[in-house]
Structures are given as structure tokens and as C-alpha cells.
Amino acid sequence: MSETPSTPYVGGVPKRKFSNEELRARIPGWGADLDPGDRPSVPKERTDLVTGAHWDFPERQPEQQPRERSIEHQFVTPVFGTAVPLKGVSGAMRRYAYRYGEARAAHWLILIAADRVDAGGSHLRSFLTLHPDNPVTESGVRSEFTAHGFSSRFGKNRADLKEQAVVPFVAAGPWILGGAAAFAGLRALVRAVRS
């Protein structure tokens, strides 16, 4: 990069292109936390500490393949994960989600849906291998009966007790829906062959 960008990755107070008044006129609510009396972090916030970093801006990780990037940021973070590259329908959904800003519900809902599509595709691909997914053992259902599942929930004042009524539907729901869809498809195929 030719110049050091003004981002959170640079130490100290970032340089702004626009004044406070210009930003306030452009962005509703901008600068609500400028007054130190309104910021709870001010007594603890310190910018004079020596961090030991030997750079003003970290060296950029090379981008081997295009990464999804937020429209709110100038570029992708200096260091990013490469373990799971985007692929297939879920990858297209993730790329599409980044057309929306991070403050929009659509951004996050599309990312969640893409995760579910990826998980479903992985489950389907597992059926083509010699070791398909086993929802009973891999979801922890068996441990409910062998590792004191019931007694660990009641009488312990657990915060997640209310949501546990829906957990079986969330865990087993996709498998039940997938089985019902496979049965309906097979049934329609049999009817088509007979007629």
C-alpha cells in the first residue's frame, strides 16, 4: 500500500477525512459518544501505553483468492482466515450477504442461511461416503441418557432451561424434513413409473 490507511488497525487516534460537523450532517447520530462524560470506557481508556508492536500498520497477508469484504471497510483486515474457502451455493450466498452493510439484518440472516445450506450440503455429501453422519451419536442425544442429562438440567438454576424445549426440533428438524422430502420424492417417482 502506498500510504498508511486511517483504520482501527493503526495505533493512536485515526486521521479523519471529514470534520465532526460534516460527519454529523451526513450520518444521523454520528458522534453521540464524543463527549468523554458519555463514554464508560474513558477512565480506563489509555492511548499512551507502549504495546511493543514494531509497526504502525501490520504487514498485509497476501490474498490468494478473493475474500468477502464488508462495504463499510476500505479493504479486508490485515490478517484473515483461509481455512474454509467459499464454495458452491453457500459461497454465493455469503458473497451476496456482503452487498449489505453489517448493520442490516439481511446481511446476518443471509450469512446464517448460508451456514445452514453449507451444513445441509455437508450432511448430504456424507451419505456418499462409507461413514455417513449419525445424528444420534454426533449430536449428543445418546449422552442425554448415559451422562446424567436430565439431572444436570433441573434444580441447578440453569439459564438455558427455557430454550431446551425447542432444541430437539432444531437438532432433529432438518433430518425429519429431509427424510420427509426424500420419502415424498420417492413416492412421486414410484407413482410416475407406475402410470
Coordinates of C-alpha atoms in Angstrom, one line a residue:
M1 CA 0.0 0.0 0.0
S2 CA 1.3 3.4 -0.8
E3 CA 0.0 5.1 2.3
T4 CA -0.9 4.0 5.8
P5 CA -4.7 3.9 6.0
S6 CA -6.8 5.5 8.7
T7 CA -8.3 2.4 10.2
P8 CA -8.7 0.7 13.6
Y9 CA -5.5 -1.3 12.7
V10 CA -3.3 1.8 13.1
G11 CA -2.3 2.8 16.6
G12 CA -3.3 6.1 18.1
V13 CA -6.2 8.4 17.1
P14 CA -7.2 7.8 13.5
K15 CA -7.0 10.6 11.0
R16 CA -10.3 11.7 9.6
K17 CA -11.1 12.9 6.1
F18 CA -14.2 14.9 7.3
S19 CA -14.7 17.2 10.3
N20 CA -17.1 16.3 13.1
E21 CA -19.7 18.7 11.7
E22 CA -19.5 17.2 8.2
L23 CA -19.9 13.7 9.6
R24 CA -22.8 14.7 11.8
A25 CA -24.6 16.3 8.8
R26 CA -24.0 13.2 6.7
I27 CA -24.6 10.4 9.2
P28 CA -27.6 10.7 11.6
G29 CA -26.5 10.1 15.2
W30 CA -22.8 10.3 14.4
G31 CA -20.6 11.5 17.3
A32 CA -23.0 10.5 20.1
D33 CA -20.0 9.2 22.1
L34 CA -17.6 12.1 21.5
D35 CA -18.3 13.6 24.9
P36 CA -16.0 11.8 27.4
G37 CA -18.7 12.0 30.0
D38 CA -20.9 9.8 27.9
R39 CA -18.3 7.0 27.4
P40 CA -17.9 4.4 30.1
S41 CA -14.5 3.4 28.8
V42 CA -12.9 6.8 29.3
P43 CA -11.5 6.3 32.8
K44 CA -9.8 3.1 31.6
E45 CA -9.1 4.0 28.0
R46 CA -5.4 4.8 27.5
T47 CA -3.6 5.6 24.3
D48 CA -0.1 6.3 25.8
L49 CA 0.8 2.7 26.6
V50 CA 3.7 1.1 24.9
T51 CA 2.5 -2.0 23.1
G52 CA 5.8 -3.4 21.8
A53 CA 4.5 -3.5 18.3
H54 CA 7.2 -2.7 15.7
W55 CA 4.8 -1.4 13.1
D56 CA 2.4 1.4 12.5
F57 CA 0.3 -0.8 10.3
P58 CA 0.7 -4.6 10.3
E59 CA 2.0 -6.3 7.2
R60 CA -0.8 -7.4 4.9
Q61 CA -1.5 -11.1 4.4
P62 CA -1.5 -11.9 0.7
E63 CA -4.9 -12.7 -0.8
Q64 CA -4.6 -16.0 -2.7
Q65 CA -8.3 -15.9 -3.7
P66 CA -10.9 -13.2 -3.4
R67 CA -12.3 -12.8 0.1
E68 CA -15.7 -11.4 1.1
R69 CA -15.4 -7.9 2.4
S70 CA -17.7 -5.5 4.2
I71 CA -18.9 -2.5 2.3
E72 CA -18.1 -0.4 5.4
H73 CA -14.4 -1.1 5.2
Q74 CA -11.8 0.0 2.7
F75 CA -10.2 -3.4 2.5
V76 CA -10.2 -6.8 4.2
T77 CA -8.5 -7.0 7.6
P78 CA -4.6 -7.3 7.5
V79 CA -4.9 -10.9 8.7
F80 CA -7.8 -13.2 7.8
G81 CA -8.8 -16.8 7.9
T82 CA -8.2 -19.1 4.8
A83 CA -9.2 -22.5 6.3
V84 CA -12.6 -22.7 4.6
P85 CA -12.8 -21.1 1.2
L86 CA -16.2 -20.2 -0.2
K87 CA -17.8 -22.9 -2.3
G88 CA -21.0 -23.7 -4.1
V89 CA -24.4 -22.2 -3.2
S90 CA -23.4 -21.3 0.3
G91 CA -20.4 -19.4 -1.0
A92 CA -22.6 -17.4 -3.5
M93 CA -25.0 -16.6 -0.6
R94 CA -22.1 -15.4 1.5
R95 CA -20.8 -13.2 -1.3
Y96 CA -24.3 -11.8 -1.8
A97 CA -24.7 -11.1 2.0
Y98 CA -21.7 -8.7 1.8
R99 CA -23.6 -6.4 -0.6
Y100 CA -25.5 -5.3 2.6
G101 CA -23.9 -3.3 5.4
E102 CA -23.2 -5.1 8.7
A103 CA -25.9 -3.0 10.4
R104 CA -28.6 -4.6 8.2
A105 CA -30.5 -7.7 9.3
A106 CA -30.3 -9.0 5.7
H107 CA -26.5 -9.3 6.0
W108 CA -26.6 -11.5 9.0
L109 CA -29.7 -13.5 8.1
I110 CA -28.2 -14.4 4.7
L111 CA -25.0 -15.5 6.4
I112 CA -26.9 -17.7 8.8
A113 CA -28.9 -19.2 5.9
A114 CA -25.7 -19.8 4.0
D115 CA -24.3 -21.6 7.1
R116 CA -27.3 -23.9 7.2
V117 CA -27.1 -24.5 3.4
D118 CA -23.4 -25.5 3.9
A119 CA -24.3 -27.8 6.8
G120 CA -27.0 -29.4 4.8
G121 CA -24.7 -29.9 1.8
S122 CA -22.1 -31.5 4.1
H123 CA -24.7 -33.9 5.6
L124 CA -25.8 -34.9 2.0
R125 CA -22.2 -35.4 0.9
S126 CA -21.6 -37.6 4.0
F127 CA -24.1 -40.1 2.6
L128 CA -21.9 -40.6 -0.4
T129 CA -19.0 -41.8 1.8
L130 CA -18.5 -45.0 3.8
H131 CA -19.1 -43.1 7.1
P132 CA -22.3 -41.1 6.8
D133 CA -23.3 -38.6 9.6
N134 CA -25.0 -40.2 12.6
P135 CA -27.4 -37.7 14.1
V136 CA -27.9 -39.8 17.3
T137 CA -24.3 -40.1 18.3
E138 CA -22.9 -36.9 16.8
S139 CA -25.5 -34.5 18.2
G140 CA -25.1 -35.7 21.8
V141 CA -28.6 -37.4 22.1
R142 CA -27.1 -40.6 23.4
S143 CA -25.2 -38.7 26.2
E144 CA -28.6 -37.4 27.5
F145 CA -29.3 -40.9 28.7
T146 CA -25.8 -42.0 29.7
A147 CA -24.3 -38.9 31.2
H148 CA -27.0 -37.6 33.6
G149 CA -28.7 -35.4 31.1
F150 CA -31.9 -35.0 33.0
S151 CA -30.5 -34.4 36.5
S152 CA -28.0 -31.9 35.2
R153 CA -30.8 -29.6 34.0
F154 CA -33.3 -29.4 36.8
G155 CA -32.7 -28.0 40.2
K156 CA -29.5 -26.3 39.1
N157 CA -31.0 -22.8 38.1
R158 CA -29.6 -23.1 34.5
A159 CA -30.1 -20.1 32.3
D160 CA -30.7 -22.2 29.2
L161 CA -33.5 -24.3 30.6
K162 CA -36.3 -22.4 28.7
E163 CA -34.8 -22.9 25.3
Q164 CA -34.3 -26.6 25.8
A165 CA -37.9 -27.3 24.8
V166 CA -37.1 -26.2 21.2
V167 CA -33.6 -27.8 21.0
P168 CA -34.9 -31.2 19.8
F169 CA -36.8 -29.5 17.0
V170 CA -33.7 -27.5 15.9
A171 CA -31.4 -30.5 16.1
A172 CA -33.8 -33.1 14.6
G173 CA -36.0 -30.9 12.5
P174 CA -33.7 -30.8 9.4
W175 CA -33.3 -34.6 9.5
I176 CA -37.1 -35.1 9.8
L177 CA -37.8 -32.6 7.0
G178 CA -35.1 -34.2 4.8
G179 CA -36.5 -37.7 5.4
A180 CA -40.0 -36.5 4.6
A181 CA -38.8 -34.8 1.4
A182 CA -36.9 -38.0 0.4
F183 CA -40.0 -40.1 1.1
A184 CA -42.3 -37.7 -0.9
G185 CA -39.8 -37.7 -3.8
L186 CA -39.5 -41.4 -3.8
R187 CA -43.3 -41.8 -3.6
A188 CA -43.8 -39.4 -6.6
L189 CA -41.2 -41.3 -8.6
V190 CA -42.9 -44.6 -7.9
R191 CA -46.2 -43.2 -8.9
A192 CA -44.7 -41.7 -12.1
V193 CA -43.2 -45.1 -13.0
R194 CA -46.5 -47.0 -12.4
S195 CA -48.5 -44.6 -14.6

